[in-house]
Amino acid sequence: MRDGLLPLFQESYRELRPRAPVPEILVEFFAFANINNTIRLREGRLLVRLSDLLEGAPRQVVEAMAHILLAKMYREPVDRARASHYRRYVSSHYMTQKAHLVRQLRGRKRIHSAEGRAYDLAAIFDELNARFFDGLLDRPQMTWSSERARNRLGHYDPAHNAIVISRVFDHPRVPRYAVEYIVYHEMLHLKHPVRFEGSRRSVHSREFQAEERRFPQLQAAKNFLRAL
Ligand SMILES: [Zn+2]
């Protein structure tokens, strides 16, 4: 796969932007602890980092990934068939297991653990990332809060690039969708930074709220949290 990667990205670029000259593209596999793919434009060069978890992926999957990354980069519409093809592959049992295994091996060295007694926040982030964000969000540090604070469900801390979730929810009696919803909400904060409209801060903008409604169990999660 490695050798065929560059032409694959070049083809995808030409398809997306037929009139623009193809820039220099650098593709490398990177040992992310999760399924994470990033693209950056630096001094006219495209730098692509693919998770090494995709190393053995079939050609169509990597092709779909190339398309998704480039489309996001140039704000072109993402082809639905390819997006769902990619999502299906990533969320398949095999990939989830492999990601989990790699995370366990790599994660041991970390001091802060996203893994609670009931829920692994990093795993939840990765699954939501694949399901709702085409795997394009960079995972910040995921941690359970140290205190059992109930007043704050969770928050995104931009200074430390961390999502902190209240430990109250790390309990088997808390339904998974409730934890997922709290994490999903914080991921939206990651995607939609606070905007200033005049002197007003727009924390939960219209786009934020519209995207929040894409979470299937939104109402159930809100009901559960309200009943606490
Ligand atoms: Zn919020």
PDB file of N, CA, C and O in Angstrom, residues 133-186:
ATOM      1  N   PHE A 133     -17.597  12.446  12.452  1.00  0.00           N
ATOM      2  CA  PHE A 133     -16.651  13.445  11.969  1.00  0.00           C
ATOM      3  C   PHE A 133     -15.688  12.887  10.925  1.00  0.00           C
ATOM      4  O   PHE A 133     -14.615  13.439  10.706  1.00  0.00           O
ATOM      5  N   ASP A 134     -16.044  11.761  10.304  1.00  0.00           N
ATOM      6  CA  ASP A 134     -15.170  11.121   9.328  1.00  0.00           C
ATOM      7  C   ASP A 134     -13.769  10.886   9.881  1.00  0.00           C
ATOM      8  O   ASP A 134     -12.795  10.856   9.124  1.00  0.00           O
ATOM      9  N   GLY A 135     -13.660  10.745  11.174  1.00  0.00           N
ATOM     10  CA  GLY A 135     -12.354  10.472  11.783  1.00  0.00           C
ATOM     11  C   GLY A 135     -11.375  11.624  11.708  1.00  0.00           C
ATOM     12  O   GLY A 135     -10.175  11.441  11.810  1.00  0.00           O
ATOM     13  N   LEU A 136     -11.894  12.829  11.511  1.00  0.00           N
ATOM     14  CA  LEU A 136     -10.987  13.949  11.229  1.00  0.00           C
ATOM     15  C   LEU A 136     -10.623  14.813  12.432  1.00  0.00           C
ATOM     16  O   LEU A 136      -9.813  15.720  12.311  1.00  0.00           O
ATOM     17  N   LEU A 137     -11.212  14.566  13.585  1.00  0.00           N
ATOM     18  CA  LEU A 137     -10.838  15.390  14.742  1.00  0.00           C
ATOM     19  C   LEU A 137      -9.578  14.816  15.384  1.00  0.00           C
ATOM     20  O   LEU A 137      -9.439  13.614  15.520  1.00  0.00           O
ATOM     21  N   ASP A 138      -8.678  15.680  15.769  1.00  0.00           N
ATOM     22  CA  ASP A 138      -7.507  15.244  16.518  1.00  0.00           C
ATOM     23  C   ASP A 138      -7.950  14.987  17.946  1.00  0.00           C
ATOM     24  O   ASP A 138      -8.555  15.858  18.556  1.00  0.00           O
ATOM     25  N   ARG A 139      -7.604  13.822  18.438  1.00  0.00           N
ATOM     26  CA  ARG A 139      -8.068  13.535  19.792  1.00  0.00           C
ATOM     27  C   ARG A 139      -7.260  14.294  20.829  1.00  0.00           C
ATOM     28  O   ARG A 139      -6.047  14.180  20.868  1.00  0.00           O
ATOM     29  N   PRO A 140      -7.945  15.090  21.662  1.00  0.00           N
ATOM     30  CA  PRO A 140      -7.231  15.752  22.746  1.00  0.00           C
ATOM     31  C   PRO A 140      -7.011  14.746  23.870  1.00  0.00           C
ATOM     32  O   PRO A 140      -7.407  13.586  23.757  1.00  0.00           O
ATOM     33  N   GLN A 141      -6.404  15.171  24.945  1.00  0.00           N
ATOM     34  CA  GLN A 141      -6.294  14.285  26.099  1.00  0.00           C
ATOM     35  C   GLN A 141      -7.692  14.075  26.662  1.00  0.00           C
ATOM     36  O   GLN A 141      -8.452  15.021  26.854  1.00  0.00           O
ATOM     37  N   MET A 142      -8.052  12.834  26.899  1.00  0.00           N
ATOM     38  CA  MET A 142      -9.365  12.515  27.442  1.00  0.00           C
ATOM     39  C   MET A 142      -9.184  12.073  28.888  1.00  0.00           C
ATOM     40  O   MET A 142      -8.433  11.142  29.157  1.00  0.00           O
ATOM     41  N   THR A 143      -9.847  12.745  29.809  1.00  0.00           N
ATOM     42  CA  THR A 143      -9.696  12.321  31.209  1.00  0.00           C
ATOM     43  C   THR A 143     -11.011  12.399  31.980  1.00  0.00           C
ATOM     44  O   THR A 143     -11.863  13.247  31.711  1.00  0.00           O
ATOM     45  N   TRP A 144     -11.135  11.498  32.922  1.00  0.00           N
ATOM     46  CA  TRP A 144     -12.209  11.591  33.894  1.00  0.00           C
ATOM     47  C   TRP A 144     -11.789  12.614  34.940  1.00  0.00           C
ATOM     48  O   TRP A 144     -10.617  12.681  35.297  1.00  0.00           O
ATOM     49  N   SER A 145     -12.719  13.409  35.419  1.00  0.00           N
ATOM     50  CA  SER A 145     -12.371  14.418  36.415  1.00  0.00           C
ATOM     51  C   SER A 145     -11.942  13.728  37.703  1.00  0.00           C
ATOM     52  O   SER A 145     -12.349  12.601  37.981  1.00  0.00           O
ATOM     53  N   SER A 146     -11.120  14.417  38.481  1.00  0.00           N
ATOM     54  CA  SER A 146     -10.653  13.779  39.715  1.00  0.00           C
ATOM     55  C   SER A 146     -11.731  13.846  40.793  1.00  0.00           C
ATOM     56  O   SER A 146     -11.917  12.925  41.568  1.00  0.00           O
ATOM     57  N   GLU A 147     -12.466  14.937  40.821  1.00  0.00           N
ATOM     58  CA  GLU A 147     -13.514  15.066  41.857  1.00  0.00           C
ATOM     59  C   GLU A 147     -14.850  14.586  41.290  1.00  0.00           C
ATOM     60  O   GLU A 147     -15.018  14.458  40.080  1.00  0.00           O
ATOM     61  N   ARG A 148     -15.791  14.317  42.162  1.00  0.00           N
ATOM     62  CA  ARG A 148     -17.069  13.797  41.702  1.00  0.00           C
ATOM     63  C   ARG A 148     -18.062  14.934  41.436  1.00  0.00           C
ATOM     64  O   ARG A 148     -19.224  14.848  41.791  1.00  0.00           O
ATOM     65  N   ALA A 149     -17.568  15.982  40.842  1.00  0.00           N
ATOM     66  CA  ALA A 149     -18.403  17.157  40.610  1.00  0.00           C
ATOM     67  C   ALA A 149     -19.590  16.831  39.725  1.00  0.00           C
ATOM     68  O   ALA A 149     -19.461  16.138  38.723  1.00  0.00           O
ATOM     69  N   ARG A 150     -20.739  17.308  40.111  1.00  0.00           N
ATOM     70  CA  ARG A 150     -21.945  17.024  39.359  1.00  0.00           C
ATOM     71  C   ARG A 150     -22.421  18.263  38.607  1.00  0.00           C
ATOM     72  O   ARG A 150     -23.180  18.164  37.671  1.00  0.00           O
ATOM     73  N   ASN A 151     -21.925  19.428  39.041  1.00  0.00           N
ATOM     74  CA  ASN A 151     -22.406  20.664  38.421  1.00  0.00           C
ATOM     75  C   ASN A 151     -21.885  20.828  36.994  1.00  0.00           C
ATOM     76  O   ASN A 151     -22.455  21.540  36.204  1.00  0.00           O
ATOM     77  N   ARG A 152     -20.790  20.173  36.698  1.00  0.00           N
ATOM     78  CA  ARG A 152     -20.244  20.268  35.368  1.00  0.00           C
ATOM     79  C   ARG A 152     -20.165  18.874  34.784  1.00  0.00           C
ATOM     80  O   ARG A 152     -19.442  18.027  35.276  1.00  0.00           O
ATOM     81  N   LEU A 153     -20.950  18.626  33.733  1.00  0.00           N
ATOM     82  CA  LEU A 153     -20.947  17.296  33.140  1.00  0.00           C
ATOM     83  C   LEU A 153     -19.594  17.000  32.514  1.00  0.00           C
ATOM     84  O   LEU A 153     -19.032  15.935  32.665  1.00  0.00           O
ATOM     85  N   GLY A 154     -19.140  18.003  31.787  1.00  0.00           N
ATOM     86  CA  GLY A 154     -17.866  17.854  31.110  1.00  0.00           C
ATOM     87  C   GLY A 154     -17.447  19.195  30.572  1.00  0.00           C
ATOM     88  O   GLY A 154     -18.250  20.117  30.520  1.00  0.00           O
ATOM     89  N   HIS A 155     -16.204  19.333  30.219  1.00  0.00           N
ATOM     90  CA  HIS A 155     -15.792  20.568  29.565  1.00  0.00           C
ATOM     91  C   HIS A 155     -14.558  20.329  28.716  1.00  0.00           C
ATOM     92  O   HIS A 155     -13.814  19.369  28.936  1.00  0.00           O
ATOM     93  N   TYR A 156     -14.391  21.212  27.729  1.00  0.00           N
ATOM     94  CA  TYR A 156     -13.193  21.164  26.917  1.00  0.00           C
ATOM     95  C   TYR A 156     -12.256  22.254  27.418  1.00  0.00           C
ATOM     96  O   TYR A 156     -12.672  23.406  27.571  1.00  0.00           O
ATOM     97  N   ASP A 157     -11.050  21.868  27.718  1.00  0.00           N
ATOM     98  CA  ASP A 157     -10.067  22.811  28.243  1.00  0.00           C
ATOM     99  C   ASP A 157      -9.040  23.101  27.145  1.00  0.00           C
ATOM    100  O   ASP A 157      -8.142  22.289  26.904  1.00  0.00           O
ATOM    101  N   PRO A 158      -9.212  24.240  26.428  1.00  0.00           N
ATOM    102  CA  PRO A 158      -8.329  24.495  25.288  1.00  0.00           C
ATOM    103  C   PRO A 158      -6.865  24.700  25.700  1.00  0.00           C
ATOM    104  O   PRO A 158      -5.959  24.385  24.944  1.00  0.00           O
ATOM    105  N   ALA A 159      -6.639  25.224  26.908  1.00  0.00           N
ATOM    106  CA  ALA A 159      -5.265  25.482  27.338  1.00  0.00           C
ATOM    107  C   ALA A 159      -4.468  24.182  27.410  1.00  0.00           C
ATOM    108  O   ALA A 159      -3.289  24.153  27.064  1.00  0.00           O
ATOM    109  N   HIS A 160      -5.117  23.123  27.865  1.00  0.00           N
ATOM    110  CA  HIS A 160      -4.412  21.842  27.971  1.00  0.00           C
ATOM    111  C   HIS A 160      -4.825  20.870  26.880  1.00  0.00           C
ATOM    112  O   HIS A 160      -4.421  19.718  26.887  1.00  0.00           O
ATOM    113  N   ASN A 161      -5.641  21.359  25.960  1.00  0.00           N
ATOM    114  CA  ASN A 161      -6.205  20.514  24.919  1.00  0.00           C
ATOM    115  C   ASN A 161      -6.717  19.192  25.514  1.00  0.00           C
ATOM    116  O   ASN A 161      -6.243  18.113  25.171  1.00  0.00           O
ATOM    117  N   ALA A 162      -7.638  19.329  26.438  1.00  0.00           N
ATOM    118  CA  ALA A 162      -8.159  18.154  27.115  1.00  0.00           C
ATOM    119  C   ALA A 162      -9.674  18.223  27.217  1.00  0.00           C
ATOM    120  O   ALA A 162     -10.249  19.293  27.387  1.00  0.00           O
ATOM    121  N   ILE A 163     -10.315  17.073  27.073  1.00  0.00           N
ATOM    122  CA  ILE A 163     -11.733  16.959  27.373  1.00  0.00           C
ATOM    123  C   ILE A 163     -11.840  16.241  28.712  1.00  0.00           C
ATOM    124  O   ILE A 163     -11.290  15.147  28.886  1.00  0.00           O
ATOM    125  N   VAL A 164     -12.484  16.905  29.666  1.00  0.00           N
ATOM    126  CA  VAL A 164     -12.611  16.345  31.007  1.00  0.00           C
ATOM    127  C   VAL A 164     -14.084  16.024  31.243  1.00  0.00           C
ATOM    128  O   VAL A 164     -14.954  16.864  31.043  1.00  0.00           O
ATOM    129  N   ILE A 165     -14.367  14.806  31.636  1.00  0.00           N
ATOM    130  CA  ILE A 165     -15.746  14.379  31.887  1.00  0.00           C
ATOM    131  C   ILE A 165     -15.886  14.044  33.367  1.00  0.00           C
ATOM    132  O   ILE A 165     -14.998  13.413  33.954  1.00  0.00           O
ATOM    133  N   SER A 166     -16.976  14.471  33.954  1.00  0.00           N
ATOM    134  CA  SER A 166     -17.193  14.217  35.384  1.00  0.00           C
ATOM    135  C   SER A 166     -17.222  12.718  35.683  1.00  0.00           C
ATOM    136  O   SER A 166     -17.918  11.949  35.020  1.00  0.00           O
ATOM    137  N   ARG A 167     -16.485  12.338  36.705  1.00  0.00           N
ATOM    138  CA  ARG A 167     -16.346  10.920  37.046  1.00  0.00           C
ATOM    139  C   ARG A 167     -17.667  10.277  37.492  1.00  0.00           C
ATOM    140  O   ARG A 167     -17.803   9.056  37.483  1.00  0.00           O
ATOM    141  N   VAL A 168     -18.617  11.124  37.844  1.00  0.00           N
ATOM    142  CA  VAL A 168     -19.948  10.625  38.219  1.00  0.00           C
ATOM    143  C   VAL A 168     -20.491   9.644  37.170  1.00  0.00           C
ATOM    144  O   VAL A 168     -21.187   8.682  37.488  1.00  0.00           O
ATOM    145  N   PHE A 169     -20.132   9.902  35.917  1.00  0.00           N
ATOM    146  CA  PHE A 169     -20.716   9.115  34.827  1.00  0.00           C
ATOM    147  C   PHE A 169     -19.963   7.830  34.518  1.00  0.00           C
ATOM    148  O   PHE A 169     -20.376   7.064  33.657  1.00  0.00           O
ATOM    149  N   ASP A 170     -18.842   7.630  35.208  1.00  0.00           N
ATOM    150  CA  ASP A 170     -18.084   6.405  34.983  1.00  0.00           C
ATOM    151  C   ASP A 170     -18.656   5.291  35.857  1.00  0.00           C
ATOM    152  O   ASP A 170     -18.047   4.855  36.828  1.00  0.00           O
ATOM    153  N   HIS A 171     -19.861   4.875  35.503  1.00  0.00           N
ATOM    154  CA  HIS A 171     -20.564   3.895  36.318  1.00  0.00           C
ATOM    155  C   HIS A 171     -21.417   3.020  35.404  1.00  0.00           C
ATOM    156  O   HIS A 171     -22.067   3.541  34.498  1.00  0.00           O
ATOM    157  N   PRO A 172     -21.412   1.697  35.648  1.00  0.00           N
ATOM    158  CA  PRO A 172     -22.166   0.808  34.741  1.00  0.00           C
ATOM    159  C   PRO A 172     -23.659   1.116  34.673  1.00  0.00           C
ATOM    160  O   PRO A 172     -24.323   0.742  33.704  1.00  0.00           O
ATOM    161  N   ARG A 173     -24.178   1.803  35.700  1.00  0.00           N
ATOM    162  CA  ARG A 173     -25.605   2.098  35.642  1.00  0.00           C
ATOM    163  C   ARG A 173     -25.917   3.335  34.799  1.00  0.00           C
ATOM    164  O   ARG A 173     -27.075   3.644  34.546  1.00  0.00           O
ATOM    165  N   VAL A 174     -24.869   4.051  34.410  1.00  0.00           N
ATOM    166  CA  VAL A 174     -25.058   5.180  33.490  1.00  0.00           C
ATOM    167  C   VAL A 174     -25.059   4.606  32.078  1.00  0.00           C
ATOM    168  O   VAL A 174     -24.114   3.926  31.689  1.00  0.00           O
ATOM    169  N   PRO A 175     -26.135   4.835  31.312  1.00  0.00           N
ATOM    170  CA  PRO A 175     -26.170   4.256  29.959  1.00  0.00           C
ATOM    171  C   PRO A 175     -25.067   4.841  29.071  1.00  0.00           C
ATOM    172  O   PRO A 175     -24.706   6.009  29.207  1.00  0.00           O
ATOM    173  N   ARG A 176     -24.562   3.999  28.206  1.00  0.00           N
ATOM    174  CA  ARG A 176     -23.467   4.414  27.328  1.00  0.00           C
ATOM    175  C   ARG A 176     -23.834   5.651  26.504  1.00  0.00           C
ATOM    176  O   ARG A 176     -23.028   6.538  26.297  1.00  0.00           O
ATOM    177  N   TYR A 177     -25.093   5.708  26.039  1.00  0.00           N
ATOM    178  CA  TYR A 177     -25.466   6.843  25.180  1.00  0.00           C
ATOM    179  C   TYR A 177     -25.368   8.175  25.922  1.00  0.00           C
ATOM    180  O   TYR A 177     -25.152   9.216  25.312  1.00  0.00           O
ATOM    181  N   ALA A 178     -25.542   8.142  27.263  1.00  0.00           N
ATOM    182  CA  ALA A 178     -25.437   9.389  28.028  1.00  0.00           C
ATOM    183  C   ALA A 178     -23.990   9.873  28.050  1.00  0.00           C
ATOM    184  O   ALA A 178     -23.714  11.061  27.848  1.00  0.00           O
ATOM    185  N   VAL A 179     -23.069   8.932  28.273  1.00  0.00           N
ATOM    186  CA  VAL A 179     -21.639   9.292  28.254  1.00  0.00           C
ATOM    187  C   VAL A 179     -21.253   9.751  26.851  1.00  0.00           C
ATOM    188  O   VAL A 179     -20.566  10.762  26.666  1.00  0.00           O
ATOM    189  N   GLU A 180     -21.755   9.028  25.854  1.00  0.00           N
ATOM    190  CA  GLU A 180     -21.456   9.390  24.463  1.00  0.00           C
ATOM    191  C   GLU A 180     -21.954  10.798  24.153  1.00  0.00           C
ATOM    192  O   GLU A 180     -21.269  11.574  23.486  1.00  0.00           O
ATOM    193  N   TYR A 181     -23.132  11.098  24.639  1.00  0.00           N
ATOM    194  CA  TYR A 181     -23.685  12.424  24.363  1.00  0.00           C
ATOM    195  C   TYR A 181     -22.811  13.529  24.977  1.00  0.00           C
ATOM    196  O   TYR A 181     -22.520  14.540  24.337  1.00  0.00           O
ATOM    197  N   ILE A 182     -22.365  13.327  26.223  1.00  0.00           N
ATOM    198  CA  ILE A 182     -21.531  14.340  26.876  1.00  0.00           C
ATOM    199  C   ILE A 182     -20.216  14.524  26.105  1.00  0.00           C
ATOM    200  O   ILE A 182     -19.773  15.643  25.854  1.00  0.00           O
ATOM    201  N   VAL A 183     -19.627  13.401  25.696  1.00  0.00           N
ATOM    202  CA  VAL A 183     -18.376  13.475  24.928  1.00  0.00           C
ATOM    203  C   VAL A 183     -18.635  14.146  23.573  1.00  0.00           C
ATOM    204  O   VAL A 183     -17.879  15.021  23.138  1.00  0.00           O
ATOM    205  N   TYR A 184     -19.750  13.759  22.926  1.00  0.00           N
ATOM    206  CA  TYR A 184     -20.093  14.328  21.622  1.00  0.00           C
ATOM    207  C   TYR A 184     -20.239  15.846  21.719  1.00  0.00           C
ATOM    208  O   TYR A 184     -19.741  16.595  20.878  1.00  0.00           O
ATOM    209  N   HIS A 185     -20.896  16.307  22.773  1.00  0.00           N
ATOM    210  CA  HIS A 185     -21.084  17.740  22.994  1.00  0.00           C
ATOM    211  C   HIS A 185     -19.721  18.443  23.088  1.00  0.00           C
ATOM    212  O   HIS A 185     -19.506  19.495  22.477  1.00  0.00           O
ATOM    213  N   GLU A 186     -18.813  17.850  23.841  1.00  0.00           N
ATOM    214  CA  GLU A 186     -17.491  18.466  23.983  1.00  0.00           C
ATOM    215  C   GLU A 186     -16.702  18.410  22.679  1.00  0.00           C
ATOM    216  O   GLU A 186     -15.914  19.296  22.391  1.00  0.00           O
TER     217      GLU A 186
END
